[in-house]
PDB file of C-alpha atoms in Angstrom:
ATOM      1  CA  UNK R  90     -21.906  11.440  23.196  1.00  0.00           C
ATOM      2  CA  UNK R  91     -22.014  11.136  19.398  1.00  0.00           C
ATOM      3  CA  UNK R  92     -20.478  14.593  18.895  1.00  0.00           C
ATOM      4  CA  UNK R  93     -17.699  13.752  21.354  1.00  0.00           C
ATOM      5  CA  UNK R  94     -16.979  10.460  19.576  1.00  0.00           C
ATOM      6  CA  UNK R  95     -16.816  12.195  16.186  1.00  0.00           C
ATOM      7  CA  UNK R  96     -14.478  14.826  17.624  1.00  0.00           C
ATOM      8  CA  UNK R  97     -12.203  12.155  19.116  1.00  0.00           C
ATOM      9  CA  UNK R  98     -12.105  10.224  15.816  1.00  0.00           C
ATOM     10  CA  UNK R  99     -11.300  13.402  13.910  1.00  0.00           C
ATOM     11  CA  UNK R 100      -8.479  14.289  16.315  1.00  0.00           C
ATOM     12  CA  UNK R 101      -7.112  10.742  16.224  1.00  0.00           C
ATOM     13  CA  UNK R 102      -7.201  10.814  12.407  1.00  0.00           C
ATOM     14  CA  UNK R 103      -5.119  13.990  12.379  1.00  0.00           C
ATOM     15  CA  UNK R 104      -2.745  12.772  15.074  1.00  0.00           C
ATOM     16  CA  UNK R 105      -2.241   9.320  13.546  1.00  0.00           C
ATOM     17  CA  UNK R 106      -2.270  10.366   9.870  1.00  0.00           C
ATOM     18  CA  UNK R 107       0.238   7.608   9.103  1.00  0.00           C
ATOM     19  CA  UNK R 108      -2.414   5.026  10.036  1.00  0.00           C
ATOM     20  CA  UNK R 109      -5.087   6.335   7.696  1.00  0.00           C
ATOM     21  CA  UNK R 110      -5.546   2.803   6.333  1.00  0.00           C
ATOM     22  CA  UNK R 111      -6.402   1.400   9.771  1.00  0.00           C
ATOM     23  CA  UNK R 112      -9.966   1.226  11.069  1.00  0.00           C
ATOM     24  CA  UNK R 113     -10.677   3.443  14.061  1.00  0.00           C
ATOM     25  CA  UNK R 114     -13.331   2.110  16.363  1.00  0.00           C
ATOM     26  CA  UNK R 115     -14.473   3.964  19.439  1.00  0.00           C
ATOM     27  CA  UNK R 116     -15.191   1.600  22.319  1.00  0.00           C
ATOM     28  CA  UNK R 117     -16.083   1.946  25.951  1.00  0.00           C
ATOM     29  CA  UNK R 118     -14.341  -0.542  28.189  1.00  0.00           C
ATOM     30  CA  UNK R 119     -16.187   0.817  31.193  1.00  0.00           C
ATOM     31  CA  UNK R 120     -19.616   0.458  29.583  1.00  0.00           C
ATOM     32  CA  UNK R 121     -18.558  -2.568  27.487  1.00  0.00           C
ATOM     33  CA  UNK R 122     -19.940  -0.900  24.385  1.00  0.00           C
ATOM     34  CA  UNK R 123     -19.032  -1.579  20.759  1.00  0.00           C
ATOM     35  CA  UNK R 124     -16.549  -4.356  21.505  1.00  0.00           C
ATOM     36  CA  UNK R 125     -18.249  -6.446  18.818  1.00  0.00           C
ATOM     37  CA  UNK R 126     -17.217  -3.781  16.268  1.00  0.00           C
ATOM     38  CA  UNK R 127     -13.555  -4.473  17.046  1.00  0.00           C
ATOM     39  CA  UNK R 128     -13.932  -8.132  16.132  1.00  0.00           C
ATOM     40  CA  UNK R 129     -15.916  -7.292  12.994  1.00  0.00           C
ATOM     41  CA  UNK R 130     -13.101  -4.946  11.925  1.00  0.00           C
ATOM     42  CA  UNK R 131     -10.539  -7.693  12.536  1.00  0.00           C
ATOM     43  CA  UNK R 132     -12.568 -10.004  10.289  1.00  0.00           C
ATOM     44  CA  UNK R 133     -12.686  -7.344   7.519  1.00  0.00           C
ATOM     45  CA  UNK R 134      -8.906  -6.859   7.719  1.00  0.00           C
ATOM     46  CA  UNK R 135      -8.342 -10.616   7.675  1.00  0.00           C
ATOM     47  CA  UNK R 136     -10.677 -11.076   4.697  1.00  0.00           C
ATOM     48  CA  UNK R 137      -8.918  -8.309   2.716  1.00  0.00           C
ATOM     49  CA  UNK R 138      -5.494  -9.792   3.503  1.00  0.00           C
ATOM     50  CA  UNK R 139      -6.509 -13.269   2.402  1.00  0.00           C
ATOM     51  CA  UNK R 140      -8.058 -12.070  -0.879  1.00  0.00           C
ATOM     52  CA  UNK R 141      -5.559  -9.876  -2.723  1.00  0.00           C
ATOM     53  CA  UNK R 142      -6.230  -9.070  -6.369  1.00  0.00           C
ATOM     54  CA  UNK R 143      -4.433 -11.125  -8.988  1.00  0.00           C
ATOM     55  CA  UNK R 144      -1.369  -9.818 -10.786  1.00  0.00           C
ATOM     56  CA  UNK R 145      -3.368  -8.843 -13.881  1.00  0.00           C
ATOM     57  CA  UNK R 146      -5.935  -6.931 -11.821  1.00  0.00           C
ATOM     58  CA  UNK R 147      -3.157  -5.223  -9.842  1.00  0.00           C
ATOM     59  CA  UNK R 148      -1.431  -4.105 -13.034  1.00  0.00           C
ATOM     60  CA  UNK R 149      -4.696  -2.750 -14.462  1.00  0.00           C
ATOM     61  CA  UNK R 150      -5.336  -0.817 -11.228  1.00  0.00           C
ATOM     62  CA  UNK R 151      -1.878   0.721 -11.350  1.00  0.00           C
ATOM     63  CA  UNK R 152      -2.150   1.566 -15.057  1.00  0.00           C
ATOM     64  CA  UNK R 153      -5.449   3.328 -14.271  1.00  0.00           C
ATOM     65  CA  UNK R 154      -3.724   5.298 -11.504  1.00  0.00           C
ATOM     66  CA  UNK R 155      -0.880   6.278 -13.796  1.00  0.00           C
ATOM     67  CA  UNK R 156      -3.223   7.286 -16.619  1.00  0.00           C
ATOM     68  CA  UNK R 157      -5.291   9.480 -14.286  1.00  0.00           C
ATOM     69  CA  UNK R 158      -2.360  11.467 -12.925  1.00  0.00           C
ATOM     70  CA  UNK R 159       0.644  13.380 -14.141  1.00  0.00           C
ATOM     71  CA  UNK R 160       3.803  11.364 -14.677  1.00  0.00           C
ATOM     72  CA  UNK R 161       6.087  10.823 -11.715  1.00  0.00           C
ATOM     73  CA  UNK R 162       8.873  13.141 -12.741  1.00  0.00           C
ATOM     74  CA  UNK R 163      12.161  13.347 -10.928  1.00  0.00           C
ATOM     75  CA  UNK R 164      14.654  16.198 -10.781  1.00  0.00           C
ATOM     76  CA  UNK R 165      16.153  15.389 -14.165  1.00  0.00           C
ATOM     77  CA  UNK R 166      12.790  15.634 -15.905  1.00  0.00           C
ATOM     78  CA  UNK R 167      12.803  11.949 -16.853  1.00  0.00           C
ATOM     79  CA  UNK R 168       9.558  10.250 -15.999  1.00  0.00           C
ATOM     80  CA  UNK R 169       8.965   7.044 -14.122  1.00  0.00           C
ATOM     81  CA  UNK R 170       7.434   4.312 -16.264  1.00  0.00           C
ATOM     82  CA  UNK R 171       5.860   1.266 -14.641  1.00  0.00           C
ATOM     83  CA  UNK R 172       6.650  -1.918 -16.529  1.00  0.00           C
ATOM     84  CA  UNK R 173       5.060  -4.535 -14.278  1.00  0.00           C
ATOM     85  CA  UNK R 174       3.799  -5.088 -10.729  1.00  0.00           C
ATOM     86  CA  UNK R 175       3.171  -8.155  -8.607  1.00  0.00           C
ATOM     87  CA  UNK R 176       2.671  -9.189  -4.995  1.00  0.00           C
ATOM     88  CA  UNK R 177       5.738 -10.615  -3.286  1.00  0.00           C
ATOM     89  CA  UNK R 178       5.099 -13.949  -1.665  1.00  0.00           C
ATOM     90  CA  UNK R 179       5.970 -14.169   2.018  1.00  0.00           C
ATOM     91  CA  UNK R 180       8.727 -16.538   3.060  1.00  0.00           C
ATOM     92  CA  UNK R 181       6.836 -17.427   6.222  1.00  0.00           C
ATOM     93  CA  UNK R 182       3.047 -17.134   6.139  1.00  0.00           C
ATOM     94  CA  UNK R 183       1.503 -14.988   8.855  1.00  0.00           C
ATOM     95  CA  UNK R 184      -2.030 -14.778  10.220  1.00  0.00           C
ATOM     96  CA  UNK R 185      -2.605 -11.458   8.468  1.00  0.00           C
ATOM     97  CA  UNK R 186      -0.054 -10.998   5.673  1.00  0.00           C
ATOM     98  CA  UNK R 187       1.084  -7.469   4.836  1.00  0.00           C
ATOM     99  CA  UNK R 188       0.871  -6.838   1.095  1.00  0.00           C
ATOM    100  CA  UNK R 189       4.310  -6.217  -0.399  1.00  0.00           C
ATOM    101  CA  UNK R 190       3.901  -4.865  -3.913  1.00  0.00           C
ATOM    102  CA  UNK R 191       6.913  -5.182  -6.174  1.00  0.00           C
ATOM    103  CA  UNK R 192       7.093  -2.566  -8.917  1.00  0.00           C
ATOM    104  CA  UNK R 193       9.354  -3.073 -11.904  1.00  0.00           C
ATOM    105  CA  UNK R 194      10.096   0.232 -13.579  1.00  0.00           C
ATOM    106  CA  UNK R 195      12.401   1.816 -16.106  1.00  0.00           C
ATOM    107  CA  UNK R 196      13.583   4.542 -13.734  1.00  0.00           C
ATOM    108  CA  UNK R 197      12.993   3.299 -10.207  1.00  0.00           C
ATOM    109  CA  UNK R 198      15.122   6.097  -8.774  1.00  0.00           C
ATOM    110  CA  UNK R 199      12.638   8.660 -10.138  1.00  0.00           C
ATOM    111  CA  UNK R 200       9.687   7.300  -8.190  1.00  0.00           C
ATOM    112  CA  UNK R 201       8.688   9.700  -5.447  1.00  0.00           C
ATOM    113  CA  UNK R 202       7.020   8.877  -2.128  1.00  0.00           C
ATOM    114  CA  UNK R 203       4.032  11.067  -2.986  1.00  0.00           C
ATOM    115  CA  UNK R 204       3.473   9.048  -6.153  1.00  0.00           C
ATOM    116  CA  UNK R 205       3.512   5.802  -4.154  1.00  0.00           C
ATOM    117  CA  UNK R 206       0.774   7.272  -1.950  1.00  0.00           C
ATOM    118  CA  UNK R 207      -1.235   8.039  -5.105  1.00  0.00           C
ATOM    119  CA  UNK R 208      -0.799   4.457  -6.339  1.00  0.00           C
ATOM    120  CA  UNK R 209      -1.771   3.116  -2.924  1.00  0.00           C
ATOM    121  CA  UNK R 210      -4.952   5.185  -2.751  1.00  0.00           C
ATOM    122  CA  UNK R 211      -5.993   3.942  -6.202  1.00  0.00           C
ATOM    123  CA  UNK R 212      -5.456   0.332  -5.140  1.00  0.00           C
ATOM    124  CA  UNK R 213      -7.412   0.910  -1.929  1.00  0.00           C
ATOM    125  CA  UNK R 214     -10.393   2.238  -3.923  1.00  0.00           C
ATOM    126  CA  UNK R 215     -10.669  -1.071  -5.785  1.00  0.00           C
ATOM    127  CA  UNK R 216      -9.444  -3.569  -3.190  1.00  0.00           C
ATOM    128  CA  UNK R 217     -10.913  -3.712   0.325  1.00  0.00           C
ATOM    129  CA  UNK R 218      -7.556  -3.587   2.089  1.00  0.00           C
ATOM    130  CA  UNK R 219      -8.800  -1.833   5.210  1.00  0.00           C
ATOM    131  CA  UNK R 220      -6.299  -2.022   8.040  1.00  0.00           C
ATOM    132  CA  UNK R 221      -3.449  -3.312   5.892  1.00  0.00           C
ATOM    133  CA  UNK R 222      -0.297  -1.255   5.536  1.00  0.00           C
ATOM    134  CA  UNK R 223       1.326  -1.550   2.122  1.00  0.00           C
ATOM    135  CA  UNK R 224       4.996  -2.295   1.647  1.00  0.00           C
ATOM    136  CA  UNK R 225       6.649  -1.365  -1.624  1.00  0.00           C
ATOM    137  CA  UNK R 226       9.680  -2.857  -3.324  1.00  0.00           C
ATOM    138  CA  UNK R 227      10.844  -0.925  -6.366  1.00  0.00           C
ATOM    139  CA  UNK R 228      13.152  -2.518  -8.897  1.00  0.00           C
ATOM    140  CA  UNK R 229      14.585  -0.649 -11.840  1.00  0.00           C
ATOM    141  CA  UNK R 230      15.965  -1.765 -15.142  1.00  0.00           C
ATOM    142  CA  UNK R 231      19.681  -2.335 -15.137  1.00  0.00           C
ATOM    143  CA  UNK R 232      21.680  -0.134 -17.447  1.00  0.00           C
ATOM    144  CA  UNK R 233      23.271  -1.798 -20.455  1.00  0.00           C
ATOM    145  CA  UNK R 234      26.757  -0.961 -19.169  1.00  0.00           C
ATOM    146  CA  UNK R 235      25.947  -2.750 -15.889  1.00  0.00           C
ATOM    147  CA  UNK R 236      24.697  -5.815 -17.752  1.00  0.00           C
ATOM    148  CA  UNK R 237      27.851  -5.972 -19.893  1.00  0.00           C
ATOM    149  CA  UNK R 238      30.118  -5.773 -16.835  1.00  0.00           C
ATOM    150  CA  UNK R 239      28.150  -8.581 -15.138  1.00  0.00           C
ATOM    151  CA  UNK R 240      28.508 -10.773 -18.215  1.00  0.00           C
ATOM    152  CA  UNK R 241      32.286 -10.149 -18.349  1.00  0.00           C
ATOM    153  CA  UNK R 242      32.656 -10.999 -14.636  1.00  0.00           C
ATOM    154  CA  UNK R 243      30.680 -14.197 -15.141  1.00  0.00           C
ATOM    155  CA  UNK R 244      33.089 -15.534 -17.759  1.00  0.00           C
TER     156      UNK R 244
END
């Protein structure tokens, strides 16, 4: 039974790779086994959602991730530079809020999806965010020419 369960979990992990953050709990409805584990997992997810790290801690986590990996370089060879990160507050609170991390960067267009996955895995090592998908909002610096045109339009 244990070998079969491990095999099923391994197959499910490969099949549902996009849910690698979600807990997988084998249960038997017929035998009514391990149902308590489902509710314990829900409590862990809820606890992680209700206790996100502060902005300072989040920024230190991300700086650690950036320091431990090569720069996120785009096609032009210019690297992505993180200026600041914070959690976006939800307009309407939900039972289990999904963390939306807002990144402020110098070259937001250079940030690659693979680099976001690296940042996410670093955050997950330090913050028990089991079962929570991360949403990312990336904001770049406006170019000086864009700022000047906005000022002229505002006059």
